[in-house]
Amino acid sequence: MGEAWFMADRRRVFDDLRGNLDDCSLEQLTRPLGEIASGNSCFGPMQEWTLWYRYLLAQLIPRHAERSYESLFQHLVAAFIAVHPRGIEGGYAGFADDAMQTLGRCLMDPSRWKGDQLAVPAPEDPFAGGRDAAFEWHVACGDSSAAMFLCAKYLPEDDLDSWLGSVFAIRCPKWTTQIYCWLLDAYPLLSGRVLELAKLVTDAQSEVVWHGALVLQGDYSGIYTPDRQPLPLLSPSRCDAVLAAAKRHVSEASYFAWLDGIKQYAYLETSLGDKPIRFAELLAM
């Protein structure tokens, strides 16, 4: 597989992918995934990237939880959306179902949970020796954002409501924090004010734009004209479904139960700032 962006006489080829992927480092895997995502979004679909992505997807899902300063899962999702910007097409019969039953369920993998609680530690003050916990929390929030957008975009319409119900049914303060913050930070997109992730205005505490996702913009045709319109990340009907589910499932009781639940995580409670207030105002709209 070759790189997407090059100006030299020779195009870089990722020869490492031809060998045993188990021997590849995380960097050796996230770089070509990034090329697939940026290549499809900037230059339009290319069979080379599509075929290589399908191969990599099947091989790398078992390693979805691996991370260094970046997350393999997040790059898998970004490349998936770039390859399938208008819906899951192509592949073998049943590919769409298999993709959602595997990539779409990575966040529910037992390795990410301890009983009914997220296995990731709550963030701790990075200036007081809590850098590892703060980093793990940052990556976990990015993973949850990628998973939420993936499922909201590709799940069959008939399954969307029940899936959203299951998201809000999980009673883990850390999980609820991630979902509520995702709803708040993604609201400009969910409300239709912006169409692309790159247009979201986020602050230092927001991970809604996950690793590799900034390139998800344009119409994925590779054709640039003055009247070109960007392709919405989520259709209006799917945005409406997410917001309707939030207003249906987030009650006053569940909201205050969440606030009580995060009191045990002092730094998490502090770092949220005014987000709980803004989230309450959002649902009251």
mmCIF file of N, CA, C and O in Angstrom, residues 116-167:
data_model
loop_
_atom_site.group_PDB
_atom_site.id
_atom_site.type_symbol
_atom_site.label_atom_id
_atom_site.label_comp_id
_atom_site.label_asym_id
_atom_site.label_seq_id
_atom_site.Cartn_x
_atom_site.Cartn_y
_atom_site.Cartn_z
ATOM 1 N N ASP A 116 -19.419 -3.842 36.014
ATOM 2 C CA ASP A 116 -20.253 -2.862 35.328
ATOM 3 C C ASP A 116 -19.615 -1.473 35.303
ATOM 4 O O ASP A 116 -20.286 -0.475 35.041
ATOM 5 N N GLN A 117 -18.307 -1.411 35.577
ATOM 6 C CA GLN A 117 -17.600 -0.138 35.598
ATOM 7 C C GLN A 117 -16.477 -0.124 34.554
ATOM 8 O O GLN A 117 -15.839 -1.142 34.319
ATOM 9 N N LEU A 118 -16.246 1.043 33.946
ATOM 10 C CA LEU A 118 -15.137 1.177 33.008
ATOM 11 C C LEU A 118 -13.815 0.860 33.702
ATOM 12 O O LEU A 118 -13.577 1.298 34.827
ATOM 13 N N ALA A 119 -12.971 0.121 33.016
ATOM 14 C CA ALA A 119 -11.682 -0.252 33.600
ATOM 15 C C ALA A 119 -10.704 0.916 33.606
ATOM 16 O O ALA A 119 -9.733 0.905 34.359
ATOM 17 N N VAL A 120 -10.940 1.910 32.777
ATOM 18 C CA VAL A 120 -10.024 3.057 32.725
ATOM 19 C C VAL A 120 -10.124 3.850 34.026
ATOM 20 O O VAL A 120 -11.215 4.045 34.561
ATOM 21 N N PRO A 121 -8.990 4.300 34.574
ATOM 22 C CA PRO A 121 -9.046 5.108 35.798
ATOM 23 C C PRO A 121 -9.593 6.496 35.500
ATOM 24 O O PRO A 121 -9.466 7.010 34.390
ATOM 25 N N ALA A 122 -10.225 7.083 36.503
ATOM 26 C CA ALA A 122 -10.643 8.478 36.356
ATOM 27 C C ALA A 122 -9.394 9.341 36.296
ATOM 28 O O ALA A 122 -8.353 8.991 36.860
ATOM 29 N N PRO A 123 -9.463 10.478 35.597
ATOM 30 C CA PRO A 123 -8.267 11.318 35.493
ATOM 31 C C PRO A 123 -7.840 11.851 36.851
ATOM 32 O O PRO A 123 -8.662 12.098 37.726
ATOM 33 N N GLU A 124 -6.550 11.989 37.001
ATOM 34 C CA GLU A 124 -5.987 12.591 38.196
ATOM 35 C C GLU A 124 -5.145 13.790 37.775
ATOM 36 O O GLU A 124 -4.752 13.918 36.617
ATOM 37 N N ASP A 125 -4.880 14.667 38.708
ATOM 38 C CA ASP A 125 -4.133 15.885 38.414
ATOM 39 C C ASP A 125 -2.765 15.541 37.822
ATOM 40 O O ASP A 125 -1.925 14.940 38.487
ATOM 41 N N PRO A 126 -2.536 15.861 36.535
ATOM 42 C CA PRO A 126 -1.246 15.524 35.911
ATOM 43 C C PRO A 126 -0.061 16.227 36.557
ATOM 44 O O PRO A 126 1.074 15.774 36.420
ATOM 45 N N PHE A 127 -0.315 17.324 37.255
ATOM 46 C CA PHE A 127 0.767 18.057 37.899
ATOM 47 C C PHE A 127 1.048 17.542 39.312
ATOM 48 O O PHE A 127 1.924 18.053 40.003
ATOM 49 N N ALA A 128 0.295 16.547 39.725
ATOM 50 C CA ALA A 128 0.508 15.952 41.045
ATOM 51 C C ALA A 128 0.772 14.458 40.926
ATOM 52 O O ALA A 128 0.367 13.665 41.759
ATOM 53 N N GLY A 129 1.433 14.074 39.832
ATOM 54 C CA GLY A 129 1.804 12.677 39.638
ATOM 55 C C GLY A 129 0.753 11.828 38.975
ATOM 56 O O GLY A 129 0.886 10.603 38.946
ATOM 57 N N GLY A 130 -0.279 12.446 38.422
ATOM 58 C CA GLY A 130 -1.349 11.661 37.801
ATOM 59 C C GLY A 130 -1.346 11.693 36.296
ATOM 60 O O GLY A 130 -2.401 11.619 35.668
ATOM 61 N N ARG A 131 -0.179 11.796 35.712
ATOM 62 C CA ARG A 131 -0.114 11.924 34.254
ATOM 63 C C ARG A 131 -0.629 10.690 33.531
ATOM 64 O O ARG A 131 -1.310 10.794 32.510
ATOM 65 N N ASP A 132 -0.308 9.503 34.032
ATOM 66 C CA ASP A 132 -0.756 8.277 33.360
ATOM 67 C C ASP A 132 -2.273 8.186 33.346
ATOM 68 O O ASP A 132 -2.892 7.852 32.319
ATOM 69 N N ALA A 133 -2.894 8.477 34.491
ATOM 70 C CA ALA A 133 -4.350 8.410 34.573
ATOM 71 C C ALA A 133 -4.993 9.466 33.683
ATOM 72 O O ALA A 133 -6.018 9.208 33.026
ATOM 73 N N ALA A 134 -4.422 10.662 33.655
ATOM 74 C CA ALA A 134 -4.966 11.722 32.810
ATOM 75 C C ALA A 134 -4.858 11.348 31.338
ATOM 76 O O ALA A 134 -5.789 11.581 30.550
ATOM 77 N N PHE A 135 -3.745 10.732 30.952
ATOM 78 C CA PHE A 135 -3.553 10.311 29.568
ATOM 79 C C PHE A 135 -4.546 9.208 29.199
ATOM 80 O O PHE A 135 -5.192 9.248 28.141
ATOM 81 N N GLU A 136 -4.678 8.188 30.070
ATOM 82 C CA GLU A 136 -5.594 7.086 29.790
ATOM 83 C C GLU A 136 -7.020 7.592 29.651
ATOM 84 O O GLU A 136 -7.792 7.112 28.811
ATOM 85 N N TRP A 137 -7.404 8.557 30.481
ATOM 86 C CA TRP A 137 -8.748 9.116 30.396
ATOM 87 C C TRP A 137 -8.943 9.846 29.071
ATOM 88 O O TRP A 137 -9.987 9.711 28.421
ATOM 89 N N HIS A 138 -7.953 10.605 28.659
ATOM 90 C CA HIS A 138 -8.022 11.332 27.387
ATOM 91 C C HIS A 138 -8.242 10.360 26.227
ATOM 92 O O HIS A 138 -9.100 10.590 25.367
ATOM 93 N N VAL A 139 -7.491 9.268 26.208
ATOM 94 C CA VAL A 139 -7.631 8.292 25.124
ATOM 95 C C VAL A 139 -8.982 7.594 25.198
ATOM 96 O O VAL A 139 -9.644 7.372 24.180
ATOM 97 N N ALA A 140 -9.422 7.260 26.402
ATOM 98 C CA ALA A 140 -10.707 6.575 26.568
ATOM 99 C C ALA A 140 -11.862 7.444 26.086
ATOM 100 O O ALA A 140 -12.816 6.951 25.467
ATOM 101 N N CYS A 141 -11.790 8.752 26.350
ATOM 102 C CA CYS A 141 -12.828 9.664 25.871
ATOM 103 C C CYS A 141 -12.828 9.731 24.346
ATOM 104 O O CYS A 141 -13.888 9.791 23.713
ATOM 105 N N GLY A 142 -11.650 9.717 23.746
ATOM 106 C CA GLY A 142 -11.567 9.690 22.290
ATOM 107 C C GLY A 142 -12.149 8.412 21.716
ATOM 108 O O GLY A 142 -12.843 8.423 20.694
ATOM 109 N N ASP A 143 -11.883 7.291 22.375
ATOM 110 C CA ASP A 143 -12.448 6.017 21.941
ATOM 111 C C ASP A 143 -13.971 6.054 21.985
ATOM 112 O O ASP A 143 -14.652 5.573 21.070
ATOM 113 N N SER A 144 -14.531 6.611 23.065
ATOM 114 C CA SER A 144 -15.987 6.641 23.193
ATOM 115 C C SER A 144 -16.609 7.550 22.139
ATOM 116 O O SER A 144 -17.666 7.225 21.575
ATOM 117 N N SER A 145 -15.963 8.671 21.829
ATOM 118 C CA SER A 145 -16.479 9.557 20.791
ATOM 119 C C SER A 145 -16.468 8.866 19.433
ATOM 120 O O SER A 145 -17.445 8.926 18.674
ATOM 121 N N ALA A 146 -15.355 8.206 19.114
ATOM 122 C CA ALA A 146 -15.264 7.487 17.839
ATOM 123 C C ALA A 146 -16.338 6.416 17.743
ATOM 124 O O ALA A 146 -16.992 6.253 16.699
ATOM 125 N N ALA A 147 -16.559 5.676 18.827
ATOM 126 C CA ALA A 147 -17.552 4.608 18.824
ATOM 127 C C ALA A 147 -18.967 5.159 18.689
ATOM 128 O O ALA A 147 -19.806 4.594 17.980
ATOM 129 N N MET A 148 -19.242 6.273 19.374
ATOM 130 C CA MET A 148 -20.578 6.860 19.294
ATOM 131 C C MET A 148 -20.893 7.319 17.871
ATOM 132 O O MET A 148 -21.978 7.060 17.338
ATOM 133 N N PHE A 149 -19.948 8.010 17.244
ATOM 134 C CA PHE A 149 -20.193 8.458 15.876
ATOM 135 C C PHE A 149 -20.284 7.280 14.914
ATOM 136 O O PHE A 149 -21.098 7.290 13.981
ATOM 137 N N LEU A 150 -19.448 6.268 15.113
ATOM 138 C CA LEU A 150 -19.475 5.095 14.241
ATOM 139 C C LEU A 150 -20.850 4.438 14.265
ATOM 140 O O LEU A 150 -21.449 4.173 13.213
ATOM 141 N N CYS A 151 -21.352 4.164 15.465
ATOM 142 C CA CYS A 151 -22.631 3.467 15.579
ATOM 143 C C CYS A 151 -23.796 4.365 15.153
ATOM 144 O O CYS A 151 -24.741 3.895 14.505
ATOM 145 N N ALA A 152 -23.739 5.642 15.510
ATOM 146 C CA ALA A 152 -24.813 6.554 15.116
ATOM 147 C C ALA A 152 -24.891 6.693 13.600
ATOM 148 O O ALA A 152 -25.972 6.911 13.039
ATOM 149 N N LYS A 153 -23.761 6.551 12.925
ATOM 150 C CA LYS A 153 -23.730 6.711 11.465
ATOM 151 C C LYS A 153 -24.146 5.451 10.715
ATOM 152 O O LYS A 153 -24.813 5.541 9.671
ATOM 153 N N TYR A 154 -23.784 4.288 11.225
ATOM 154 C CA TYR A 154 -23.918 3.078 10.408
ATOM 155 C C TYR A 154 -24.920 2.033 10.904
ATOM 156 O O TYR A 154 -25.276 1.150 10.129
ATOM 157 N N LEU A 155 -25.344 2.096 12.142
ATOM 158 C CA LEU A 155 -26.310 1.098 12.580
ATOM 159 C C LEU A 155 -27.583 1.210 11.746
ATOM 160 O O LEU A 155 -27.999 2.311 11.370
ATOM 161 N N PRO A 156 -28.233 0.085 11.454
ATOM 162 C CA PRO A 156 -29.514 0.165 10.735
ATOM 163 C C PRO A 156 -30.492 1.062 11.486
ATOM 164 O O PRO A 156 -30.516 1.085 12.721
ATOM 165 N N GLU A 157 -31.303 1.788 10.760
ATOM 166 C CA GLU A 157 -32.250 2.713 11.377
ATOM 167 C C GLU A 157 -33.120 2.020 12.419
ATOM 168 O O GLU A 157 -33.424 2.594 13.465
ATOM 169 N N ASP A 158 -33.510 0.772 12.151
ATOM 170 C CA ASP A 158 -34.381 0.052 13.076
ATOM 171 C C ASP A 158 -33.693 -0.283 14.395
ATOM 172 O O ASP A 158 -34.380 -0.554 15.394
ATOM 173 N N ASP A 159 -32.359 -0.294 14.391
ATOM 174 C CA ASP A 159 -31.613 -0.649 15.599
ATOM 175 C C ASP A 159 -31.140 0.565 16.383
ATOM 176 O O ASP A 159 -30.645 0.432 17.506
ATOM 177 N N LEU A 160 -31.284 1.737 15.794
ATOM 178 C CA LEU A 160 -30.679 2.925 16.376
ATOM 179 C C LEU A 160 -31.267 3.261 17.749
ATOM 180 O O LEU A 160 -30.539 3.547 18.705
ATOM 181 N N ASP A 161 -32.584 3.195 17.877
ATOM 182 C CA ASP A 161 -33.220 3.588 19.127
ATOM 183 C C ASP A 161 -32.857 2.645 20.271
ATOM 184 O O ASP A 161 -32.561 3.090 21.385
ATOM 185 N N SER A 162 -32.868 1.339 19.996
ATOM 186 C CA SER A 162 -32.534 0.383 21.059
ATOM 187 C C SER A 162 -31.064 0.497 21.460
ATOM 188 O O SER A 162 -30.714 0.363 22.640
ATOM 189 N N TRP A 163 -30.191 0.774 20.483
ATOM 190 C CA TRP A 163 -28.779 0.970 20.819
ATOM 191 C C TRP A 163 -28.595 2.191 21.700
ATOM 192 O O TRP A 163 -27.892 2.153 22.720
ATOM 193 N N LEU A 164 -29.232 3.281 21.355
ATOM 194 C CA LEU A 164 -29.121 4.491 22.160
ATOM 195 C C LEU A 164 -29.670 4.255 23.569
ATOM 196 O O LEU A 164 -29.100 4.732 24.556
ATOM 197 N N GLY A 165 -30.738 3.498 23.667
ATOM 198 C CA GLY A 165 -31.266 3.166 24.981
ATOM 199 C C GLY A 165 -30.266 2.399 25.813
ATOM 200 O O GLY A 165 -30.129 2.632 27.026
ATOM 201 N N SER A 166 -29.533 1.489 25.179
ATOM 202 C CA SER A 166 -28.527 0.703 25.909
ATOM 203 C C SER A 166 -27.357 1.578 26.345
ATOM 204 O O SER A 166 -26.749 1.335 27.393
ATOM 205 N N VAL A 167 -27.031 2.605 25.556
ATOM 206 C CA VAL A 167 -25.948 3.524 25.921
ATOM 207 C C VAL A 167 -26.287 4.256 27.216
ATOM 208 O O VAL A 167 -25.472 4.363 28.134
#
